[in-house]
mmCIF file of C-alpha atoms (C1' of nucleotides) in Angstrom:
data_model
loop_
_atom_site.group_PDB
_atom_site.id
_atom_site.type_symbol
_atom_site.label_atom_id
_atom_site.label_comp_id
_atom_site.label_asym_id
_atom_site.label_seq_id
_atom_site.Cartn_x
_atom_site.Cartn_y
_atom_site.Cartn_z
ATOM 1 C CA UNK F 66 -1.311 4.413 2.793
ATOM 2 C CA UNK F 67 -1.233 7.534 0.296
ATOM 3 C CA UNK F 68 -0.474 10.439 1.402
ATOM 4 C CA UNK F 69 -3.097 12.170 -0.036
ATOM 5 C CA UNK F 70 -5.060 11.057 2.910
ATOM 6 C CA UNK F 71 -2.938 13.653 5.202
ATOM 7 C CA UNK F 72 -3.392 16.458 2.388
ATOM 8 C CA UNK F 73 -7.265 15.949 2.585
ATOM 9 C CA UNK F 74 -7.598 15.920 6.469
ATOM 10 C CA UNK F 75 -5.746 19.147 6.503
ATOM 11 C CA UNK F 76 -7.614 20.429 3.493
ATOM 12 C CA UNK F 77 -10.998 19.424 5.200
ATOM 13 C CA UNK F 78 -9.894 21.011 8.434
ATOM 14 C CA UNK F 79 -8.889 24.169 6.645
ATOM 15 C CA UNK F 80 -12.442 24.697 4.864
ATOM 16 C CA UNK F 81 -14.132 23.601 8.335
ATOM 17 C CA UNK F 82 -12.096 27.279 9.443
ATOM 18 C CA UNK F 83 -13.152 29.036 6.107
ATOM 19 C CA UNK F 84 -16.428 28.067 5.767
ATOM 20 C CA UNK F 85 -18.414 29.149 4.207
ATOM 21 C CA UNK F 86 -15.942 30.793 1.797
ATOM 22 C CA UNK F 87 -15.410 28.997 -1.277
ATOM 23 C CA UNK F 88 -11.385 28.292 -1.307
ATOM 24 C CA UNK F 89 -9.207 27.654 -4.556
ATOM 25 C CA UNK F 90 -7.214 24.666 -4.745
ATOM 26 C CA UNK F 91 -4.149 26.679 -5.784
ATOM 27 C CA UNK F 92 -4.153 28.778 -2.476
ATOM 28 C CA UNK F 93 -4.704 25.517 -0.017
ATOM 29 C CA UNK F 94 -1.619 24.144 -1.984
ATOM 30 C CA UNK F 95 0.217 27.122 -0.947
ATOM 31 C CA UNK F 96 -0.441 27.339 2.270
ATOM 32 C CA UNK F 97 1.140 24.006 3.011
ATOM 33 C CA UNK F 98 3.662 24.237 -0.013
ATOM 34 C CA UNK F 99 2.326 21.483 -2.166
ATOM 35 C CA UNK F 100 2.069 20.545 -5.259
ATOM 36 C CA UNK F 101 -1.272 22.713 -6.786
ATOM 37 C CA UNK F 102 -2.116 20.120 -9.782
ATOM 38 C CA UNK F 103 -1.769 17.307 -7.185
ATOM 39 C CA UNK F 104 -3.863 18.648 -4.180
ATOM 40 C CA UNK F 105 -6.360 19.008 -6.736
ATOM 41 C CA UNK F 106 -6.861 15.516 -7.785
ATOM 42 C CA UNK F 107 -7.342 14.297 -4.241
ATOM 43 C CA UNK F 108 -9.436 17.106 -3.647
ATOM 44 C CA UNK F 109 -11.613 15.884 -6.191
ATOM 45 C CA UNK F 110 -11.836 12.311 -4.922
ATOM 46 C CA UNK F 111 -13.405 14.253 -2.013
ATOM 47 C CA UNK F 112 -15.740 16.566 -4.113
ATOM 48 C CA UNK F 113 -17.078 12.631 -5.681
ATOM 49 C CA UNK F 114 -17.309 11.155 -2.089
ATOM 50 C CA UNK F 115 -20.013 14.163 -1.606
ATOM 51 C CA UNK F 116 -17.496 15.310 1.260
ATOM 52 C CA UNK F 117 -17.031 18.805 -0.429
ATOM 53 C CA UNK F 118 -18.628 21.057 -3.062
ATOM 54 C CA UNK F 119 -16.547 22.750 -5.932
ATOM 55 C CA UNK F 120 -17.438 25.475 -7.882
ATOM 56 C CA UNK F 121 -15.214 26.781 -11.141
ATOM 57 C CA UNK F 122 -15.109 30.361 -12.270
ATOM 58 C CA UNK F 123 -13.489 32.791 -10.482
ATOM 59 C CA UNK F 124 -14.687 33.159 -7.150
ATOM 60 C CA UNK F 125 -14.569 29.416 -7.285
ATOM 61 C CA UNK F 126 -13.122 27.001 -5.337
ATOM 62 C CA UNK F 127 -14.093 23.959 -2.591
ATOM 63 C CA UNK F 128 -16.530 24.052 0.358
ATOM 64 C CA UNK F 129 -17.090 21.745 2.837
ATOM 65 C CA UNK F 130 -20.420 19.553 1.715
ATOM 66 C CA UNK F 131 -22.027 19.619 5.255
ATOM 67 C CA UNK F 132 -21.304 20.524 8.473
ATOM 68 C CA UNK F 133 -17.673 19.319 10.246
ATOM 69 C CA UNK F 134 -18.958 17.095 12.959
ATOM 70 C CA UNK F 135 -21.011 15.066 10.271
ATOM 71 C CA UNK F 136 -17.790 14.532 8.135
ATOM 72 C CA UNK F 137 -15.896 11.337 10.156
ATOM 73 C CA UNK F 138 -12.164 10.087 9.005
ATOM 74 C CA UNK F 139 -12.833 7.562 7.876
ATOM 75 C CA UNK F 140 -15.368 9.308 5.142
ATOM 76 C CA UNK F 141 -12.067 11.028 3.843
ATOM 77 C CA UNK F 142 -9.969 7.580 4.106
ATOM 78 C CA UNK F 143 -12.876 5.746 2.131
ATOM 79 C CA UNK F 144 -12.388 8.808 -0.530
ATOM 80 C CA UNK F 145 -8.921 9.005 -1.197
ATOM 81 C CA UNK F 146 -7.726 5.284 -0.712
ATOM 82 C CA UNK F 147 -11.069 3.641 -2.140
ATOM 83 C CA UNK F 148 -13.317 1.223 -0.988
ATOM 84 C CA UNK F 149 -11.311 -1.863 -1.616
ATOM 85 C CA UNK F 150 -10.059 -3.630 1.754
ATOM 86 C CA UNK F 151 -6.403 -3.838 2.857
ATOM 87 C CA UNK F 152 -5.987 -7.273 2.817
ATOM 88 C CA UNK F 153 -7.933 -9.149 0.665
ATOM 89 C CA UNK F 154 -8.362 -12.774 0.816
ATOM 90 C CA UNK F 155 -7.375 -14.706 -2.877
ATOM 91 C CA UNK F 156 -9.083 -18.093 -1.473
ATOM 92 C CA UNK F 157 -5.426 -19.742 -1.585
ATOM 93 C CA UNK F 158 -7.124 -22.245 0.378
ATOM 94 C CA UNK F 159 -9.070 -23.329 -2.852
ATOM 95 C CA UNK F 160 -5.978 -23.583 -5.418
ATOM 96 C CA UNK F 161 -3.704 -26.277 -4.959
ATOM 97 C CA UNK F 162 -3.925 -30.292 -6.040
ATOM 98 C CA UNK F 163 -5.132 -31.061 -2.592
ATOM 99 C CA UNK F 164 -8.320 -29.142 -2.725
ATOM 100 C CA UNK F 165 -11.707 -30.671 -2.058
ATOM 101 C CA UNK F 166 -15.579 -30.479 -2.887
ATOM 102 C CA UNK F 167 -17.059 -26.406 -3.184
ATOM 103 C CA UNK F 168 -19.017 -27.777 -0.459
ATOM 104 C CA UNK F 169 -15.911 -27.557 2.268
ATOM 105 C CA UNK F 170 -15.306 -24.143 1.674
ATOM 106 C CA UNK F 171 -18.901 -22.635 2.650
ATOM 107 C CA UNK F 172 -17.287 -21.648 5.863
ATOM 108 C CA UNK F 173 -15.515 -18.355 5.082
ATOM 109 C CA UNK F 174 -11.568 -18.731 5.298
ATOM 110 C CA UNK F 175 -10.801 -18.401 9.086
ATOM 111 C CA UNK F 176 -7.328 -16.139 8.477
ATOM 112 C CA UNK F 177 -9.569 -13.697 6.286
ATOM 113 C CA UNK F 178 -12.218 -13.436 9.210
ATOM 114 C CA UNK F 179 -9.272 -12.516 11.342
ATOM 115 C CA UNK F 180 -7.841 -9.948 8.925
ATOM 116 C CA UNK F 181 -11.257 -8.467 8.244
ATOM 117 C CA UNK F 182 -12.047 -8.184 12.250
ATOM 118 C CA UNK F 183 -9.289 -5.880 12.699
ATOM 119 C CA UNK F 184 -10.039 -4.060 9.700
ATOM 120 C CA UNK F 185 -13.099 -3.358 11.166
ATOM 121 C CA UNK F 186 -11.782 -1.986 14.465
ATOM 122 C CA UNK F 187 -9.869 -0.038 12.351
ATOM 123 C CA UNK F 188 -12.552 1.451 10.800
ATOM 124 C CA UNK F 189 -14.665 2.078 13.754
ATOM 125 C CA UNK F 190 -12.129 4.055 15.298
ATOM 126 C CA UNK F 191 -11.632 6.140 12.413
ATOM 127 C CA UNK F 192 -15.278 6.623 12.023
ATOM 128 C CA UNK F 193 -15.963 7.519 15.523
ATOM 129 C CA UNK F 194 -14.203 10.840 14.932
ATOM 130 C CA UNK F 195 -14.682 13.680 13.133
ATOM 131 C CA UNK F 196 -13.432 16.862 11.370
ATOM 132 C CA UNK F 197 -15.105 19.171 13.671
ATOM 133 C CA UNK F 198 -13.024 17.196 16.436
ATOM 134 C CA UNK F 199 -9.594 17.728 14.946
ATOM 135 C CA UNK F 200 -10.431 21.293 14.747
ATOM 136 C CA UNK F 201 -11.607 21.059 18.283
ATOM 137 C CA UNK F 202 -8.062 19.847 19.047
ATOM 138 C CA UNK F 203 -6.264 21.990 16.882
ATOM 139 C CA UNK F 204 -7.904 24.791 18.593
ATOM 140 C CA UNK F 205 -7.163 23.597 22.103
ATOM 141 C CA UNK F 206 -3.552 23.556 21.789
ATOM 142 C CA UNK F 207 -3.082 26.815 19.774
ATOM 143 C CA UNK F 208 -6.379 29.025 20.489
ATOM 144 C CA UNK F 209 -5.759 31.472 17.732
ATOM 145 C CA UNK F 210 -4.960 29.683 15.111
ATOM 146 C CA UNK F 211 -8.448 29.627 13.113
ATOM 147 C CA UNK F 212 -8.373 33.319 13.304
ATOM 148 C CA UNK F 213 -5.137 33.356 12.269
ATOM 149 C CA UNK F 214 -6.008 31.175 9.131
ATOM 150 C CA UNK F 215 -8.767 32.866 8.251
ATOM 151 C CA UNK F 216 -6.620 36.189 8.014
ATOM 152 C CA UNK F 217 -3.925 34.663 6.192
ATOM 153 C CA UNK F 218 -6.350 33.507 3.730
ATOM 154 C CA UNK F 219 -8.035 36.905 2.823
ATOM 155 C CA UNK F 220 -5.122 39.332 2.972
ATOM 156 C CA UNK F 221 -1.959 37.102 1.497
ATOM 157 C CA UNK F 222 -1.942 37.774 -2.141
ATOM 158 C CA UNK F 223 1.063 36.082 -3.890
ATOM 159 C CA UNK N 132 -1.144 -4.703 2.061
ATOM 160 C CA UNK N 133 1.165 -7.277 0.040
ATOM 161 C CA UNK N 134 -0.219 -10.412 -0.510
ATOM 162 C CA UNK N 135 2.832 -12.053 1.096
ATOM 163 C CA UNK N 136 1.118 -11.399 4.280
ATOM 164 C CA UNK N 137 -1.843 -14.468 3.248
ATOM 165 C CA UNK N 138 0.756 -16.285 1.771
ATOM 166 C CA UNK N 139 3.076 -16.486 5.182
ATOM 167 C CA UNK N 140 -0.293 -16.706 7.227
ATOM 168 C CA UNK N 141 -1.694 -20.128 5.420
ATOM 169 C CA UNK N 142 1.865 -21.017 5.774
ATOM 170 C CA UNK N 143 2.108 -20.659 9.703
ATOM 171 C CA UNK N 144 -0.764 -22.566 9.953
ATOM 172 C CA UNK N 145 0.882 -25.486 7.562
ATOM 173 C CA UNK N 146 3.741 -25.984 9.579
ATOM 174 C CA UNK N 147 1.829 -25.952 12.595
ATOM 175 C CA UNK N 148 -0.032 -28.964 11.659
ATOM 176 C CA UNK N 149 3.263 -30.870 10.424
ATOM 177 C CA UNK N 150 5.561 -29.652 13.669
ATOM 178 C CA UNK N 151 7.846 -30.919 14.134
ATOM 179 C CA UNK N 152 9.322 -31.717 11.095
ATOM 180 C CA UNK N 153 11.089 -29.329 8.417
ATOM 181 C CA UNK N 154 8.641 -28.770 5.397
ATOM 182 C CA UNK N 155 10.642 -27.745 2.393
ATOM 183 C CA UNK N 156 9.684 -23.871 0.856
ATOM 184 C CA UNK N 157 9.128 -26.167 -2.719
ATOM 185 C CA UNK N 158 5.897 -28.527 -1.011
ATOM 186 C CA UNK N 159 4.600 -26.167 0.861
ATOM 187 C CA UNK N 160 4.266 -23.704 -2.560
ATOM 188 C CA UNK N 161 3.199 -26.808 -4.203
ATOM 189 C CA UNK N 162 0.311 -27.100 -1.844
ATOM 190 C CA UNK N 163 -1.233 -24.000 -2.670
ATOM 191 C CA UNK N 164 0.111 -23.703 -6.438
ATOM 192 C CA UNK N 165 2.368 -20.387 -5.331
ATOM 193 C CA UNK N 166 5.607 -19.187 -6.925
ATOM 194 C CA UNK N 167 8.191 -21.053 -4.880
ATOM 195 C CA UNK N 168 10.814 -18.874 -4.841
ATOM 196 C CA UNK N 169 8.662 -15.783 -4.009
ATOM 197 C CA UNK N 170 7.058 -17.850 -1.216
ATOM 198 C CA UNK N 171 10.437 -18.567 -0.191
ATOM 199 C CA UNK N 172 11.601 -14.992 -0.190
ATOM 200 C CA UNK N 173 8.420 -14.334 2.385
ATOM 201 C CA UNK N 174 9.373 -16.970 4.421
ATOM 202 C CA UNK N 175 12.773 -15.485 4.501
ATOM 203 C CA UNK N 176 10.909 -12.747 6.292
ATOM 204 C CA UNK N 177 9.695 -14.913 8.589
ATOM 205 C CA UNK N 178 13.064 -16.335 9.355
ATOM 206 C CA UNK N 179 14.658 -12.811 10.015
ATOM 207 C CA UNK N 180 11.872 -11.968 12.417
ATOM 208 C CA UNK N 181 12.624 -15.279 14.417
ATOM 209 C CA UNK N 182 8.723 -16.693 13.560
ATOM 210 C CA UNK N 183 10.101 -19.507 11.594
ATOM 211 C CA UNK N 184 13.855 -21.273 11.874
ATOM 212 C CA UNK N 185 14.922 -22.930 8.226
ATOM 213 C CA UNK N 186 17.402 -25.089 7.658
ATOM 214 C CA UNK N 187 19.494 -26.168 4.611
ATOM 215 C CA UNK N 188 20.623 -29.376 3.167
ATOM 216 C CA UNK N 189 18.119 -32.562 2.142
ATOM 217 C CA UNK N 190 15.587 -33.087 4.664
ATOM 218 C CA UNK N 191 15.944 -29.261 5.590
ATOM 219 C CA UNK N 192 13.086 -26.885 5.237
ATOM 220 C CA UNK N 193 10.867 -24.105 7.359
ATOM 221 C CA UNK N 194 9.506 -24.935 10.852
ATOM 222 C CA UNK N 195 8.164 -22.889 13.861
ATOM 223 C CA UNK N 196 10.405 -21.348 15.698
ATOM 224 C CA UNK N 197 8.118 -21.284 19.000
ATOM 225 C CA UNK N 198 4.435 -22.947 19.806
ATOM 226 C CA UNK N 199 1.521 -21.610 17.508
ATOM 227 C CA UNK N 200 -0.141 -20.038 20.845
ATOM 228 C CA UNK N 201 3.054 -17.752 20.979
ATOM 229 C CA UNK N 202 2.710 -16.015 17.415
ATOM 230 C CA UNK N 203 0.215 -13.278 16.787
ATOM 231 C CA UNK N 204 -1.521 -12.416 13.778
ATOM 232 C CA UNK N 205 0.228 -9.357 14.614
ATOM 233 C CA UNK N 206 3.604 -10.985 14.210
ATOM 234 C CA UNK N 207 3.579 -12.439 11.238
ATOM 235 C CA UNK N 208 1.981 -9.013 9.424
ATOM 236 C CA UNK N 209 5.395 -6.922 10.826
ATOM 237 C CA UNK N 210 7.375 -9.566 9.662
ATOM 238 C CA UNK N 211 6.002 -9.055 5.925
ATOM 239 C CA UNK N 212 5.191 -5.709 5.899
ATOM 240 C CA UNK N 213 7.833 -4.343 7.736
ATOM 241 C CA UNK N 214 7.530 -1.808 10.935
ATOM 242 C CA UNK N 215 6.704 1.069 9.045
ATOM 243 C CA UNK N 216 3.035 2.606 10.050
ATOM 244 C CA UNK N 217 0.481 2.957 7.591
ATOM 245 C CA UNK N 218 0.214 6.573 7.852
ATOM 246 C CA UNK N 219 3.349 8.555 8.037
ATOM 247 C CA UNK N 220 2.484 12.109 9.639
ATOM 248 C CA UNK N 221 4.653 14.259 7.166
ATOM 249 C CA UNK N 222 4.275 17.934 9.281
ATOM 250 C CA UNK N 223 2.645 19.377 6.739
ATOM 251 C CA UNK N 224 0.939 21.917 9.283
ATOM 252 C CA UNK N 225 5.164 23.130 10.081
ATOM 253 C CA UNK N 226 5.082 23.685 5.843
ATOM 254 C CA UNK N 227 4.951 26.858 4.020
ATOM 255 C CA UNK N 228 4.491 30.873 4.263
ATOM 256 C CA UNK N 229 2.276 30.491 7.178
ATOM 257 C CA UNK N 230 4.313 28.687 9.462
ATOM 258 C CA UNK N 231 5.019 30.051 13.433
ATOM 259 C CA UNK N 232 7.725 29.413 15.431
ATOM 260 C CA UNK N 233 8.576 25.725 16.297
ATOM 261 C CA UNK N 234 7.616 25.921 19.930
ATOM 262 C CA UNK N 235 3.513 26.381 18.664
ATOM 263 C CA UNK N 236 4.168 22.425 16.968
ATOM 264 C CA UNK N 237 5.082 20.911 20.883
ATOM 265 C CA UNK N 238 1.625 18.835 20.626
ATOM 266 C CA UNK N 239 1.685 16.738 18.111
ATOM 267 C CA UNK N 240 -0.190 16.977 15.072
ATOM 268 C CA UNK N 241 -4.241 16.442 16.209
ATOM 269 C CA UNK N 242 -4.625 14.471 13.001
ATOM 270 C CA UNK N 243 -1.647 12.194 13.653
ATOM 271 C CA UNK N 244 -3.001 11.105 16.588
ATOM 272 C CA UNK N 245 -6.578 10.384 15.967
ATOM 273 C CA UNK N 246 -5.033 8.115 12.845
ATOM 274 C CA UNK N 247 -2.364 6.656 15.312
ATOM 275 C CA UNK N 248 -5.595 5.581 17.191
ATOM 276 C CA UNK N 249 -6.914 3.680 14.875
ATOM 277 C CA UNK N 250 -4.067 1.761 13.682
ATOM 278 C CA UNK N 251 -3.243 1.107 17.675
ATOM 279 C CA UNK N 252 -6.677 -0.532 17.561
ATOM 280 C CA UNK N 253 -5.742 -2.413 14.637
ATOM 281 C CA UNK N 254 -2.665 -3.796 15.703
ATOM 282 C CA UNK N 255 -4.046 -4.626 19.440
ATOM 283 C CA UNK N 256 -7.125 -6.824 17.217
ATOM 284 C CA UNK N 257 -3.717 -8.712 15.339
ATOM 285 C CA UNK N 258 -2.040 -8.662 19.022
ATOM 286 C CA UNK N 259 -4.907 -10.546 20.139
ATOM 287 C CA UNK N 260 -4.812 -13.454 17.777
ATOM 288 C CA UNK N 261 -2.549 -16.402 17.468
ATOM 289 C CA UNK N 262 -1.915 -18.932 14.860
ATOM 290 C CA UNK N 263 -2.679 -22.074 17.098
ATOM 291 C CA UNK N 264 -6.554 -19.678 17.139
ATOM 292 C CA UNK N 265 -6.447 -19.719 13.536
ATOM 293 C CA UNK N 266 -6.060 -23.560 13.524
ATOM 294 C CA UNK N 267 -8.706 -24.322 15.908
ATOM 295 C CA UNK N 268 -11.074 -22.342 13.917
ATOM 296 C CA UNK N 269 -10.257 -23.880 10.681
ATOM 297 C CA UNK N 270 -10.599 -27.204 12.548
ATOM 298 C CA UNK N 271 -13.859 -26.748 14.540
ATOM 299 C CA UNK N 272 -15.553 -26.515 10.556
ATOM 300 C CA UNK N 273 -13.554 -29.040 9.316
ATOM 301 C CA UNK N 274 -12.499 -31.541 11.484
ATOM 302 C CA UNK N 275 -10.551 -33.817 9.026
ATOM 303 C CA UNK N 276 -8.557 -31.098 7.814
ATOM 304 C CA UNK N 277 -5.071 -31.170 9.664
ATOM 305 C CA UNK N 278 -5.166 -35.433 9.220
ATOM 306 C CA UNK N 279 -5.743 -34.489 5.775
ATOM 307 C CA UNK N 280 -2.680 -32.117 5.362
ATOM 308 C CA UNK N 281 -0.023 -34.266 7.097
ATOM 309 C CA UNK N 282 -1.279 -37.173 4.870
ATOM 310 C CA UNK N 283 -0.659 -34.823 1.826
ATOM 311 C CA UNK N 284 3.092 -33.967 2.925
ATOM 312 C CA UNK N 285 3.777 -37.293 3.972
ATOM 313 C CA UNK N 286 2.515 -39.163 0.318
ATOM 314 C CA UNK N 287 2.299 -37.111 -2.352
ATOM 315 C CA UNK N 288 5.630 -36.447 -4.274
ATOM 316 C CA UNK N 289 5.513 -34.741 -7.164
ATOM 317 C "C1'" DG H 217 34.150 -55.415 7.787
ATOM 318 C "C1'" DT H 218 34.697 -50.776 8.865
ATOM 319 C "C1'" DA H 219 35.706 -46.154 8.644
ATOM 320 C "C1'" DA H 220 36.905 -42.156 6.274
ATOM 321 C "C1'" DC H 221 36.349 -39.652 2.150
ATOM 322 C "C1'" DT H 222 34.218 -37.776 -1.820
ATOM 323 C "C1'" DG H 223 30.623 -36.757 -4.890
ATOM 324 C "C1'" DT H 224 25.874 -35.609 -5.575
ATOM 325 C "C1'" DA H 225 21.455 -34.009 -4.941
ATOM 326 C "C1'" DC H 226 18.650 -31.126 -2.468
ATOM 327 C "C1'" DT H 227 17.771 -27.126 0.450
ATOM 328 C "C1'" DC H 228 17.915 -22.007 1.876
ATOM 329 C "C1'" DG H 229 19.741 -17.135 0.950
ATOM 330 C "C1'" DG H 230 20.539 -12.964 -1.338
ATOM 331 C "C1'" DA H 231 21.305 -10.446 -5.795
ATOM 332 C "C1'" DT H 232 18.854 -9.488 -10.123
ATOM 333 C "C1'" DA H 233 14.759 -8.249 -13.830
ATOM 334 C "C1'" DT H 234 9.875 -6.877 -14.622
ATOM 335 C "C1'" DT H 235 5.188 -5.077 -13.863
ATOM 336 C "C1'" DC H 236 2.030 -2.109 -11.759
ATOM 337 C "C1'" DC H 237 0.332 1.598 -8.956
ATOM 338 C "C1'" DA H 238 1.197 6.000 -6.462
ATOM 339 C "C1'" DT H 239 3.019 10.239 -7.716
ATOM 340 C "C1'" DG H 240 3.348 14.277 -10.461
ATOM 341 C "C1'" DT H 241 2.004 17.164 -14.505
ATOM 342 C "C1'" DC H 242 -0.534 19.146 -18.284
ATOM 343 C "C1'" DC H 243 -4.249 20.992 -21.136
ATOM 344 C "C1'" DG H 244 -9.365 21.383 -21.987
ATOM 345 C "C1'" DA H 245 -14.322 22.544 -19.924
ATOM 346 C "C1'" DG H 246 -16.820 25.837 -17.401
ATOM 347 C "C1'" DT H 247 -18.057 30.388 -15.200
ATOM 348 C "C1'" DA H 248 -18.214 35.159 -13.153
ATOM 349 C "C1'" DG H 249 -17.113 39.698 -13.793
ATOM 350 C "C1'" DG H 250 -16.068 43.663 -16.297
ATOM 351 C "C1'" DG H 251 -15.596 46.202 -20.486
ATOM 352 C "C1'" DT H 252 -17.828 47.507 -24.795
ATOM 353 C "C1'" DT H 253 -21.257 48.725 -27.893
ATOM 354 C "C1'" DG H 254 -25.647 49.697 -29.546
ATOM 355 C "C1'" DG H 255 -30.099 51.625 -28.496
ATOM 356 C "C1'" DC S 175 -28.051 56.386 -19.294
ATOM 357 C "C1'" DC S 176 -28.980 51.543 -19.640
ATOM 358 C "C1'" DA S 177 -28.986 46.934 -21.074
ATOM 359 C "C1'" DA S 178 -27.402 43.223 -23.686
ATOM 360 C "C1'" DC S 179 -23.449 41.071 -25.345
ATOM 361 C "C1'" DC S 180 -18.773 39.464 -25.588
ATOM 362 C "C1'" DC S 181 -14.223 38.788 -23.973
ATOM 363 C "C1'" DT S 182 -10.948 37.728 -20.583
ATOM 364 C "C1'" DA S 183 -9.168 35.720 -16.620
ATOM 365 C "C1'" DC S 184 -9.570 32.416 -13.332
ATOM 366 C "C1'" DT S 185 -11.302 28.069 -11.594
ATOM 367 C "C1'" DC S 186 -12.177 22.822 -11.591
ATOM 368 C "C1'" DG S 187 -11.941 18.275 -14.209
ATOM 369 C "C1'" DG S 188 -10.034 14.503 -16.430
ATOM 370 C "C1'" DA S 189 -6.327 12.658 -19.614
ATOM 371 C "C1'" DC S 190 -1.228 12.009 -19.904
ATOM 372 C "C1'" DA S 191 4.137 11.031 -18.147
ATOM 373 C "C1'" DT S 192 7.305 9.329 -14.476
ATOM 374 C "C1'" DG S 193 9.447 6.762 -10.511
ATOM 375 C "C1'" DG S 194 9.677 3.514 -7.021
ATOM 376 C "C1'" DA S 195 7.938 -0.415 -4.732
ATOM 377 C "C1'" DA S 196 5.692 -4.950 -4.958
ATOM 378 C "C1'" DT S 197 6.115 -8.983 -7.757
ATOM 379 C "C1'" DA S 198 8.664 -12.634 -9.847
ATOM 380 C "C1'" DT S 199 12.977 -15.064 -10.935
ATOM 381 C "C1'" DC S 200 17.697 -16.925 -10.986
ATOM 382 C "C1'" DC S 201 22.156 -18.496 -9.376
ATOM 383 C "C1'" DG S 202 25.458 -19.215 -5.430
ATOM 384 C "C1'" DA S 203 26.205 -21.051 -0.315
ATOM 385 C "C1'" DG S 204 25.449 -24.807 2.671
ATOM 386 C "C1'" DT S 205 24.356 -29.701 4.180
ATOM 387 C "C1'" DA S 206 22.924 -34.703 4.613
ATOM 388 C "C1'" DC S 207 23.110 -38.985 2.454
ATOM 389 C "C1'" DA S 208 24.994 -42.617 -0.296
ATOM 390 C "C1'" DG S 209 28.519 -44.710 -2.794
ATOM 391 C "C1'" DT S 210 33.392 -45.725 -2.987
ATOM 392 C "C1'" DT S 211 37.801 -46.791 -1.552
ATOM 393 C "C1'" DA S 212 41.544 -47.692 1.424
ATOM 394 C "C1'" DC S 213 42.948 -50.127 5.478
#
DNA sequence: GTAACTGTACTCGGATATTCCATGTCCGAGTAGGGTTGG
DNA sequence: CCAACCCTACTCGGACATGGAATATCCGAGTACAGTTAC
């Protein structure tokens, strides 16, 4: 999996904190030291999933689209590492010299249904939590750390 | 996910229709018109995980190394794959100007968890299948089917 | 006739090219704010 | 003094290089069988 699903949880959780500031891209990059040009791209995957707003101009910068607790994981998975399924099934079944009528094949291939139900388990976990729960978390371990954010973010200038 | 992972899967099932005997990496790539030596570099996997036991020599080949009740969907995927996890938690959070003293990162990242959640989910839905499930369900829709592939093996030589 | 030997044909196993996608970077499109100029 | 305009600086957005892993291939190591030969 890329890693620019990690950069956009973080991202998302750091706009939940900001909100509803409008952050650049450049200063979320430097708060976690990474590369500006390549935050950016994966931050607009997000801005095209309708996860967050952008704005250019100064004063510009990314918002979160809606509120945290309506923004699940697997929202920003689905974003960054597309729609198309981990395994995907190339009918291997069908090729081969000792392949028979269409008709035989109308059930779906049994190892794909297999693959595909733990996909889906997958996917239901990730979509049963949210944004607004990772900053829950965040915030249970280390109380002070949205302030803390929100101060680095307006008073660091460099 | 590689594609190696369908390719060893169909496989399993293969050789658990024609246990015992040895089915040579060249027919069984034959069967399903796959690159035989790339097949045979994922059965190699299968061999170093201890899923499959090969031998050399005419009348060698690939067999299962244990019953098809005794090898998980799970199994096979590690084998292939490899042991690495899909996402790879990279600290990001312990990165840049911002960054506190290491005993405030204790707890583990929130986000690596929830994402370690679902993938535990995943692997427990792999966990729970076997191969010898994935041949009963192919032959509850097709009855004929494991008849017809040990006829195949047996005749056909091309 | 039998047994040992040797050669051959067939298999797996790991080292070696090639293609494609994730990674990383760059420059153009767009906008807010301030400075300037004319009334 | 005020308002309209323009210019600059800063932002996002998509097009363009680069590297490493998945994909694909080839040749060497190992073995069973058959044919041959010596006894």
């Amino acid at each position: 999996m890329s890693e620019g699903v990690e950069w956009g949880l973080h991202s998302c959780v750091l706009l939940g904190w900001l909100s509803p500031e409008a952050v650049a891209g450049r200063r979320l990059a430097e708060y976690h030291e990474l590369p500006p040009a390549y935050l950016n791209k994966q931050l607009q995957a997000l801005v095209r999933a309708g996860i967050v707003t952008s704005v250019s101009g100064p004063k510009g910068g990314f918002q979160l689209a809606r509120r945290p607790d309506r923004i699940t994981l697997l929202d920003v998975v689905v974003a960054i590492e597309g729609t198309e399924k981990a395994f995907r099934c190339t009918e291997i079944r069908q090729q081969g010299r000792n392949v028979l009528s269409p008709e035989h094949y109308r059930q779906p291939c049994s190892i794909a249904v297999a693959m595909r139900k733990a996909e889906l388990a997958w996917r239901r976990e990730l979509a049963a939590q949210t944004v607004a729960e990772m900053m829950a978390s965040v915030q249970r371990h280390s109380p002070d750390t949205p302030e803390r954010v929100r101060r680095w973010f307006d008073t660091e200038r460099s």
